[in-house]
Amino acid sequence: MSAPAPDPAPALAATLVAPARPRLSPRQSAMLAEMGVRPWWQTAAKAAPGPTAAAPAPARRAEPAARAAAAPALPVAATSSAPATAALAPHTRPAFPATAPAPDWDALEQQIRDCQRCPLGAQRQCAVPGMGDRRPDWLLVGEAPGEEEDRQGLPFVGRAGQLLDRMLAALQLQREQRVYIANVIKCRPPQNRNPAADEIAHCTPYLLRQVDLLQPKIVLALGRFAAQTLLAEGGCLSAEALRELPLGKLRGRVYQARLAGRVLPLVVTYHPAYLLRSPADKARAWADLCLAAEALEQSPSP
Ligand code: URA
């Protein structure tokens, strides 16, 4: 008896429902494998049960409205960002003096390198203003410099940074092209402890000025401190919600954050250092990146 002919239906179904597939380089495929994520078209081809069944919706293809409906309702900040921010960081926050002109890039970086607004200034080797394309599509915001970043004065150059680079590569991005990488706080906290509320409060004006200068099209908040700071500043969620919700409940949606006088799409995802410890969440991080890429595609061109 001859073997039955292979059933073409799954492949056909995948062809019928699949939108254009990104062409992945071997490096990108390796990245997805490294993240433990199958490209959505492979998942679709494998899972499609027959010619009439739609492939399972990958994160990238989900309709924004459907996604919004699926996401749990979260309390929105009642007014502007100010109450949420103040509640999160109740310390006085020195902004740039209203009378002085807002610093340009050189002045801003110099101010960050000279900054003594909080005790971290006396302990650092190097302040880490940020790096990348100064007219980026993407602004990635991490938490704070670690040991290696403190030594080099550059963001995300340790192990977490290597993973971040691979995540960017999977999106066909590089940290110098279309991407700027910054942190919420610009100096390393001792022993890599969490940033304190007053440190965040002192550093936030620097980040907001960076947003103002960069005018990114999409903001990706990496981890809890970036998410809390940007969502509070952006007037997206109430201070109470931000205090109570774990990061997993903040991700999975596109926020509209009012930052530096503009409304910007903002997506929250896991911090790469967390992903190194919890690789099972890499698939969710990949879905967040796809969500952000989709939001970027939909953002109006200037
Ligand atoms: N973690 C961060 O949040 N930022 C860095 O620059 C490095 C590690």
Coordinates of C-alpha atoms and ligand atoms in Angstrom, one line a residue:
M1 CA 0.0 0.0 0.0
S2 CA 1.4 3.4 -0.9
A3 CA 1.7 6.1 1.6
P4 CA -1.1 8.7 1.6
A5 CA -0.2 11.9 -0.3
P6 CA 0.6 14.7 2.1
D7 CA -2.3 16.9 3.0
P8 CA -1.8 20.3 1.3
A9 CA -4.5 22.0 3.3
P10 CA -2.5 23.3 6.2
A11 CA 0.0 25.0 4.0
L12 CA -2.7 26.2 1.7
A13 CA -4.7 27.7 4.6
A14 CA -1.6 29.4 5.8
T15 CA -1.0 30.8 2.4
L16 CA -4.6 32.1 2.1
V17 CA -4.7 33.8 5.5
A18 CA -1.2 34.8 5.9
P19 CA -0.3 38.4 5.2
A20 CA 3.1 39.3 3.7
R21 CA 5.8 37.5 5.7
P22 CA 8.8 39.5 6.9
R23 CA 11.9 38.1 5.3
L24 CA 14.1 37.0 8.2
S25 CA 17.8 36.8 7.9
P26 CA 19.5 33.8 9.5
R27 CA 20.4 36.1 12.4
Q28 CA 16.8 37.1 12.9
S29 CA 15.7 33.5 12.8
A30 CA 18.3 32.7 15.3
M31 CA 17.0 35.5 17.5
L32 CA 13.5 34.2 17.5
A33 CA 14.8 30.7 18.2
E34 CA 16.9 32.3 21.0
M35 CA 13.8 34.0 22.4
G36 CA 12.0 30.7 22.2
V37 CA 9.5 32.2 19.7
R38 CA 8.2 30.6 16.5
P39 CA 7.5 33.1 13.7
W40 CA 3.8 33.5 13.5
W41 CA 3.5 32.1 10.0
Q42 CA 5.1 28.9 11.1
T43 CA 2.8 28.7 14.0
A44 CA -0.1 29.3 11.7
A45 CA 1.0 26.7 9.1
K46 CA 1.4 24.1 11.8
A47 CA -1.8 24.9 13.6
A48 CA -4.2 25.4 10.7
P49 CA -6.6 22.4 10.8
G50 CA -8.1 22.8 7.3
P51 CA -8.6 25.0 4.4
T52 CA -11.6 26.9 5.9
A53 CA -10.1 27.6 9.3
A54 CA -8.3 30.8 9.9
A55 CA -4.8 30.5 11.3
P56 CA -4.6 31.4 15.0
A57 CA -4.2 35.2 15.2
P58 CA -0.7 36.1 16.0
A59 CA 0.0 39.1 18.2
R60 CA 1.1 41.0 15.1
R61 CA -2.2 40.5 13.2
A62 CA -4.7 41.2 16.0
E63 CA -7.0 44.0 15.3
P64 CA -6.4 47.0 17.6
A65 CA -10.1 47.1 18.5
A66 CA -10.2 43.4 19.4
R67 CA -7.0 43.7 21.4
A68 CA -8.4 46.7 23.3
A69 CA -11.5 44.7 24.1
A70 CA -9.5 41.8 25.3
A71 CA -7.4 43.9 27.5
P72 CA -8.7 44.4 31.1
A73 CA -10.1 47.8 31.8
L74 CA -7.6 49.9 33.7
P75 CA -8.2 53.1 35.7
V76 CA -7.1 56.1 33.7
A77 CA -5.5 59.0 35.4
A78 CA -8.3 61.4 36.3
T79 CA -6.6 64.6 35.0
S80 CA -3.2 65.3 33.6
S81 CA 0.0 63.5 34.4
A82 CA 0.8 65.7 37.3
P83 CA -1.1 64.0 40.1
A84 CA 0.0 60.5 39.2
T85 CA 3.6 61.6 38.9
A86 CA 3.5 63.5 42.1
A87 CA 1.9 60.6 43.9
L88 CA 4.6 58.2 42.6
A89 CA 7.5 60.5 43.3
P90 CA 6.4 62.9 46.0
H91 CA 9.6 64.8 46.1
T92 CA 10.2 68.2 44.7
R93 CA 11.2 67.8 41.1
P94 CA 13.5 70.5 39.8
A95 CA 12.7 71.0 36.2
F96 CA 14.8 73.2 33.9
P97 CA 14.3 76.8 35.0
A98 CA 11.4 78.3 33.1
T99 CA 13.4 81.4 32.3
A100 CA 16.4 79.5 30.7
P101 CA 16.0 78.2 27.1
A102 CA 15.5 74.4 27.0
P103 CA 18.9 72.8 26.6
D104 CA 20.0 71.5 23.1
W105 CA 21.6 68.1 22.8
D106 CA 25.1 69.2 23.8
A107 CA 23.9 71.2 26.7
L108 CA 21.6 68.5 27.9
E109 CA 24.2 65.8 27.8
Q110 CA 26.6 68.0 29.6
Q111 CA 24.0 68.8 32.3
I112 CA 23.5 65.0 32.7
R113 CA 27.2 64.3 32.9
D114 CA 27.7 67.1 35.5
C115 CA 24.5 66.4 37.4
Q116 CA 24.6 66.4 41.2
R117 CA 20.9 66.6 41.8
C118 CA 20.9 63.4 43.9
P119 CA 23.6 61.4 45.7
L120 CA 24.1 59.1 42.8
G121 CA 26.0 61.9 41.1
A122 CA 28.9 61.5 43.6
Q123 CA 29.0 57.7 43.2
R124 CA 29.0 57.2 39.5
Q125 CA 32.0 56.6 37.2
C126 CA 30.1 57.8 34.1
A127 CA 26.6 59.2 33.7
V128 CA 24.7 57.5 30.9
P129 CA 22.6 60.0 28.9
G130 CA 21.6 57.6 26.2
M131 CA 22.7 56.7 22.6
G132 CA 21.3 56.3 19.2
D133 CA 19.7 58.0 16.3
R134 CA 18.6 61.5 17.2
R135 CA 15.6 61.4 14.8
P136 CA 14.4 57.9 15.7
D137 CA 11.2 56.1 15.1
W138 CA 11.7 54.1 18.3
L139 CA 12.6 55.4 21.8
L140 CA 13.5 52.6 24.2
V141 CA 13.5 53.5 27.8
G142 CA 15.2 51.2 30.4
E143 CA 15.6 51.6 34.1
A144 CA 19.1 52.6 35.1
P145 CA 22.8 52.0 34.1
G146 CA 24.4 48.9 35.6
E147 CA 28.0 48.2 36.3
E148 CA 29.2 48.0 32.7
E149 CA 27.1 50.9 31.6
D150 CA 28.6 53.0 34.4
R151 CA 32.0 52.1 33.2
Q152 CA 31.4 52.8 29.5
G153 CA 28.9 55.7 29.8
L154 CA 26.6 53.9 27.3
P155 CA 23.2 52.3 27.9
F156 CA 22.6 48.5 27.7
V157 CA 26.1 47.3 27.0
G158 CA 26.0 44.3 29.4
R159 CA 24.2 41.0 29.0
A160 CA 20.8 42.5 29.0
G161 CA 22.0 44.9 26.3
Q162 CA 23.1 42.0 24.2
L163 CA 19.6 40.5 24.4
L164 CA 18.1 43.9 23.6
D165 CA 20.3 44.1 20.5
R166 CA 19.0 40.7 19.4
M167 CA 15.4 41.8 20.0
L168 CA 16.1 44.9 17.9
A169 CA 17.7 42.8 15.2
A170 CA 14.5 40.6 15.1
L171 CA 12.7 43.8 14.2
Q172 CA 15.3 44.6 11.6
L173 CA 16.5 47.5 13.8
Q174 CA 19.8 48.5 15.3
R175 CA 20.5 50.8 18.2
E176 CA 22.1 53.4 15.9
Q177 CA 19.5 53.4 13.2
R178 CA 15.9 54.5 13.9
V179 CA 16.4 53.8 17.5
Y180 CA 17.4 55.8 20.6
I181 CA 18.0 54.1 23.9
A182 CA 17.7 55.9 27.2
N183 CA 17.1 55.2 30.8
V184 CA 14.8 56.6 33.4
I185 CA 17.8 57.5 35.6
K186 CA 21.1 58.4 34.2
C187 CA 23.5 57.2 37.0
R188 CA 24.0 53.8 38.4
P189 CA 22.4 53.0 41.7
P190 CA 24.8 51.3 44.1
Q191 CA 24.7 47.5 43.8
N192 CA 22.2 47.9 41.0
R193 CA 19.4 48.4 43.6
N194 CA 16.1 49.7 42.3
P195 CA 16.0 53.5 41.6
A196 CA 14.4 55.5 44.4
A197 CA 11.4 57.7 43.9
D198 CA 13.4 60.9 44.4
E199 CA 16.2 59.8 42.0
I200 CA 13.5 59.2 39.4
A201 CA 11.9 62.5 40.1
H202 CA 15.3 64.3 39.8
C203 CA 16.1 62.6 36.5
T204 CA 12.7 62.7 34.8
P205 CA 13.1 66.2 33.3
Y206 CA 16.2 64.9 31.5
L207 CA 14.2 62.1 30.0
L208 CA 11.3 64.4 29.0
R209 CA 13.8 66.8 27.3
Q210 CA 15.2 63.8 25.4
V211 CA 11.6 63.0 24.3
D212 CA 11.2 66.6 23.2
L213 CA 14.4 66.6 21.2
L214 CA 13.9 63.1 19.7
Q215 CA 10.2 63.3 18.8
P216 CA 10.0 59.5 18.5
K217 CA 7.1 57.8 16.8
I218 CA 6.8 55.0 19.3
V219 CA 8.0 54.6 22.9
L220 CA 8.8 51.2 24.4
A221 CA 9.0 51.1 28.1
L222 CA 11.4 48.3 29.3
G223 CA 10.4 47.1 32.7
R224 CA 8.5 48.4 35.7
F225 CA 10.3 51.6 36.4
A226 CA 10.2 52.8 32.9
A227 CA 6.5 51.8 32.6
Q228 CA 5.5 53.5 35.8
T229 CA 7.4 56.7 35.1
L230 CA 6.2 57.1 31.5
L231 CA 2.6 56.0 32.1
A232 CA 2.4 58.4 35.1
E233 CA 4.1 61.3 33.2
G234 CA 1.9 60.5 30.2
G235 CA -1.3 60.7 32.2
C236 CA -2.2 57.1 31.1
L237 CA -3.0 55.5 34.4
S238 CA -3.9 56.6 37.9
A239 CA -1.1 56.6 40.5
E240 CA -3.1 53.9 42.4
A241 CA -3.2 51.6 39.4
L242 CA 0.5 52.1 38.7
R243 CA 1.3 51.2 42.3
E244 CA -0.8 48.1 42.3
L245 CA -0.6 46.6 38.8
P246 CA 2.3 44.2 38.1
L247 CA 4.1 44.7 34.8
G248 CA 2.4 41.8 33.2
K249 CA -0.9 43.7 33.6
L250 CA 0.5 46.9 32.1
R251 CA 1.7 45.3 28.9
G252 CA -0.3 44.1 25.9
R253 CA -1.8 47.4 24.9
V254 CA -0.9 50.6 23.1
Y255 CA -1.2 53.6 25.4
Q256 CA -1.5 57.2 24.2
A257 CA 1.0 59.1 26.4
R258 CA 1.2 62.8 26.6
L259 CA 4.9 63.4 26.9
A260 CA 6.8 66.6 26.3
G261 CA 3.7 68.2 24.8
R262 CA 3.0 65.4 22.3
V263 CA 0.7 62.4 22.3
L264 CA 2.9 59.3 21.6
P265 CA 2.0 55.7 21.3
L266 CA 3.6 53.8 24.1
V267 CA 4.0 50.0 24.7
V268 CA 5.2 48.4 27.9
T269 CA 7.2 45.2 27.9
Y270 CA 9.5 43.2 30.1
H271 CA 13.0 44.4 30.9
P272 CA 15.7 42.4 29.0
A273 CA 17.4 41.6 32.4
Y274 CA 14.1 40.0 33.5
L275 CA 13.9 38.1 30.3
L276 CA 17.4 36.6 30.9
R277 CA 16.0 35.3 34.2
S278 CA 12.6 34.3 32.9
P279 CA 13.0 33.1 29.3
A280 CA 9.5 31.8 29.3
D281 CA 8.3 35.4 29.0
K282 CA 10.3 36.0 25.8
A283 CA 7.3 35.0 23.7
R284 CA 5.3 37.7 25.4
A285 CA 8.0 40.3 24.9
W286 CA 8.1 39.4 21.2
A287 CA 4.3 40.0 21.0
D288 CA 4.9 43.4 22.6
L289 CA 7.5 44.3 20.1
C290 CA 5.2 43.3 17.3
L291 CA 2.4 45.3 18.9
A292 CA 4.7 48.3 19.0
A293 CA 5.8 47.8 15.4
E294 CA 2.2 47.7 14.4
A295 CA 1.4 50.9 16.3
L296 CA 4.4 52.5 14.6
E297 CA 3.1 51.5 11.2
Q298 CA -0.3 53.0 12.0
S299 CA 1.1 56.3 13.4
P300 CA 0.5 59.2 11.1
S301 CA 3.5 60.4 9.3
P302 CA 4.6 63.9 10.3
Ligands
URA1 N1 19.5 48.0 32.4 C1 18.9 49.2 32.2 O1 17.8 49.4 32.5 N2 19.6 50.1 31.5 C2 20.8 49.9 31.1 O2 21.4 50.8 30.5 C3 21.4 48.7 31.4 C4 20.8 47.7 32.1

